[in-house]
Short mmCIF file of C-alpha atoms in Angstrom, two decimals:
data_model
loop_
_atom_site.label_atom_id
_atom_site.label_comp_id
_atom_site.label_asym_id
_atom_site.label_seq_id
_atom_site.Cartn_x
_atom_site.Cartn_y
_atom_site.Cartn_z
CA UNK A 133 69.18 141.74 109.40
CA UNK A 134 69.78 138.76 111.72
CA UNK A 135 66.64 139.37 113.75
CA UNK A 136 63.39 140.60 111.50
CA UNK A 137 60.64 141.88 112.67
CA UNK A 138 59.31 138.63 112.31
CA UNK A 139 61.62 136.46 114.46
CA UNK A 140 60.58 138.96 116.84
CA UNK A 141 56.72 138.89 116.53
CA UNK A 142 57.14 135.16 117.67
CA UNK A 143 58.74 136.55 121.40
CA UNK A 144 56.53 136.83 124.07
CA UNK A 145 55.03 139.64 125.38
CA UNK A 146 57.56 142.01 127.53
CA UNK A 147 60.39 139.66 126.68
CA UNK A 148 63.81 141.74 126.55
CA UNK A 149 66.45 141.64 123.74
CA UNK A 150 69.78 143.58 123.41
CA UNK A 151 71.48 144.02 120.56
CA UNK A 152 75.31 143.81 121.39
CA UNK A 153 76.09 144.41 117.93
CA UNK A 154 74.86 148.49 117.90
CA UNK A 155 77.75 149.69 117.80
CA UNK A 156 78.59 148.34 114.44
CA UNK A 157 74.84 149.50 113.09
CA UNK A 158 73.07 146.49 114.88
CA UNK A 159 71.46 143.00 114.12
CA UNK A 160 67.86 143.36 114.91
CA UNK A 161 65.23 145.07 112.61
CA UNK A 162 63.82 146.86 115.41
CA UNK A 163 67.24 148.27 116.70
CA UNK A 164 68.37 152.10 117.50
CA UNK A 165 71.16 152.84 119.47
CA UNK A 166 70.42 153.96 123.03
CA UNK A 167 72.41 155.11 125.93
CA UNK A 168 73.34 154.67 129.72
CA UNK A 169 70.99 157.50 130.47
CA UNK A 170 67.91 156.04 128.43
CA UNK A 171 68.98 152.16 127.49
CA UNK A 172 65.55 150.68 126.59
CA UNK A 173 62.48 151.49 124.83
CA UNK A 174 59.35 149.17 123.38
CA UNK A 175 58.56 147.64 120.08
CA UNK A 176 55.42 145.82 120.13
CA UNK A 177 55.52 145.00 123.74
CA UNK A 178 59.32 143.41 123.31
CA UNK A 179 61.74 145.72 125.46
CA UNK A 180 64.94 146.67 123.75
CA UNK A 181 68.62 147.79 124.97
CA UNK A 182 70.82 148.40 121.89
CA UNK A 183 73.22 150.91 124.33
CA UNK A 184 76.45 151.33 122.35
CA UNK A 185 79.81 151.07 124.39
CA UNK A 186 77.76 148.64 126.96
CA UNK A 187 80.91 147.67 128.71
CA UNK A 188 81.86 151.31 128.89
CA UNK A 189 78.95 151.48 132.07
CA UNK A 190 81.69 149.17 134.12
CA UNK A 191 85.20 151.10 132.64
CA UNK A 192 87.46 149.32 134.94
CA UNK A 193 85.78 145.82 135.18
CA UNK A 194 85.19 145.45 131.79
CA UNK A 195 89.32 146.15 130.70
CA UNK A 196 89.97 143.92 133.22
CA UNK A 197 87.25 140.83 131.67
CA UNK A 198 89.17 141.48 128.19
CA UNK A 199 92.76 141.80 129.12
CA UNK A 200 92.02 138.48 131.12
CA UNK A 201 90.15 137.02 127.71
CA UNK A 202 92.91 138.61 125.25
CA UNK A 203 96.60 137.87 127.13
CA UNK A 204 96.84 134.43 126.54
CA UNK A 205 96.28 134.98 122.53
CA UNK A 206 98.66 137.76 123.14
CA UNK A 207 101.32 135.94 124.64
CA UNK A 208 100.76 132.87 122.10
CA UNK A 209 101.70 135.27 118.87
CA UNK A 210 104.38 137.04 121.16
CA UNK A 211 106.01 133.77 121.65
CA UNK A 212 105.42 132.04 118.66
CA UNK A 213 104.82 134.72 116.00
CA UNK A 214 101.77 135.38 113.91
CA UNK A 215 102.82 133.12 110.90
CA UNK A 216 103.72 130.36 113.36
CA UNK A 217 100.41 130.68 115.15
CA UNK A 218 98.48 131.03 111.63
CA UNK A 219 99.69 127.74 110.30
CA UNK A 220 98.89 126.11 113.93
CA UNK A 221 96.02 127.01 114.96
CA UNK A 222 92.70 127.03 112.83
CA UNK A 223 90.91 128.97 115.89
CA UNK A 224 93.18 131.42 115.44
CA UNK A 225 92.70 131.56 111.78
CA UNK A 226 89.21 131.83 111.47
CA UNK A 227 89.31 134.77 113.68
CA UNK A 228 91.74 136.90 111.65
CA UNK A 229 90.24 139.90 109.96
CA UNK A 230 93.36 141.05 107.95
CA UNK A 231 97.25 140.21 107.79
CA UNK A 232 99.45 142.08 106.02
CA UNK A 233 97.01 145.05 104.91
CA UNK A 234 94.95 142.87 103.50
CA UNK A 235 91.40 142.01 104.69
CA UNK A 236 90.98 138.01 105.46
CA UNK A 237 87.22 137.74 106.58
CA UNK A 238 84.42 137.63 103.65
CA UNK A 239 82.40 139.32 106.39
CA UNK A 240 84.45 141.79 107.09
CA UNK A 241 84.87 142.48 103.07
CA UNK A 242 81.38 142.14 102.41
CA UNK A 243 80.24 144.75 104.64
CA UNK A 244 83.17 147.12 103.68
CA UNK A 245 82.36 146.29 99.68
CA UNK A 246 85.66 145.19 99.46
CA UNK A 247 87.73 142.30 98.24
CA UNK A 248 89.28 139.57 100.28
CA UNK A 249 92.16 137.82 100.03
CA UNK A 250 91.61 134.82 102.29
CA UNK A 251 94.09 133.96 104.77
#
């Protein structure tokens, strides 16, 4: 876990933390997925929201925030094509999970027990 129970003994009292990673099984100790109905609940006086789907409270606005955030990468590998792109541009790079079938991100291979193949 990123966040142990630990880290969060040292927050102070009624302080708030979400977990925007419950979705994919969460990053702090203390975490259990919630929902829109019933987001938050208390451990040791620090208030959690771990609601999976949290953009899906705002449908519209939030496909709107990621098509805005995602076009421009789109139209990049459109224009130039993804082996173009991969050999220019180490931001791009970094943030490939798999090419080709294959999986690129330790990460992603660690937490799926499988191999990767680097990119």
């Amino acid at each position: 876990m990123l966040i142990t129970g630990d880290i969060l003994k040292t927050m102070k009292k009624g302080a708030v933390i979400i977990d925007v990673s419950i979705d994919q099984g969460g990053c702090i100790e203390t975490s259990k997925p919630t929902t829109h109905d019933n987001p938050v609940y208390e451990v040791d006086v620090i208030i959690h929201y771990c609601v999976a789907n949290m953009p899906g409270a705002y449908p519209r606005t939030s496909t709107l925030v990621l098509t805005n955030a995602t076009l421009p990468y789109i139209k990049l590998l459109a224009n130039k094509g993804i082996e173009n792109v991969l050999r220019e541009d180490a931001i791009i790079k970094m943030a490939l999970n798999t090419h080709r079938g294959e999986i690129t991100n330790n990460a992603v291979a660690e937490s799926k027990g499988m191999p990767c193949m680097g990119s």
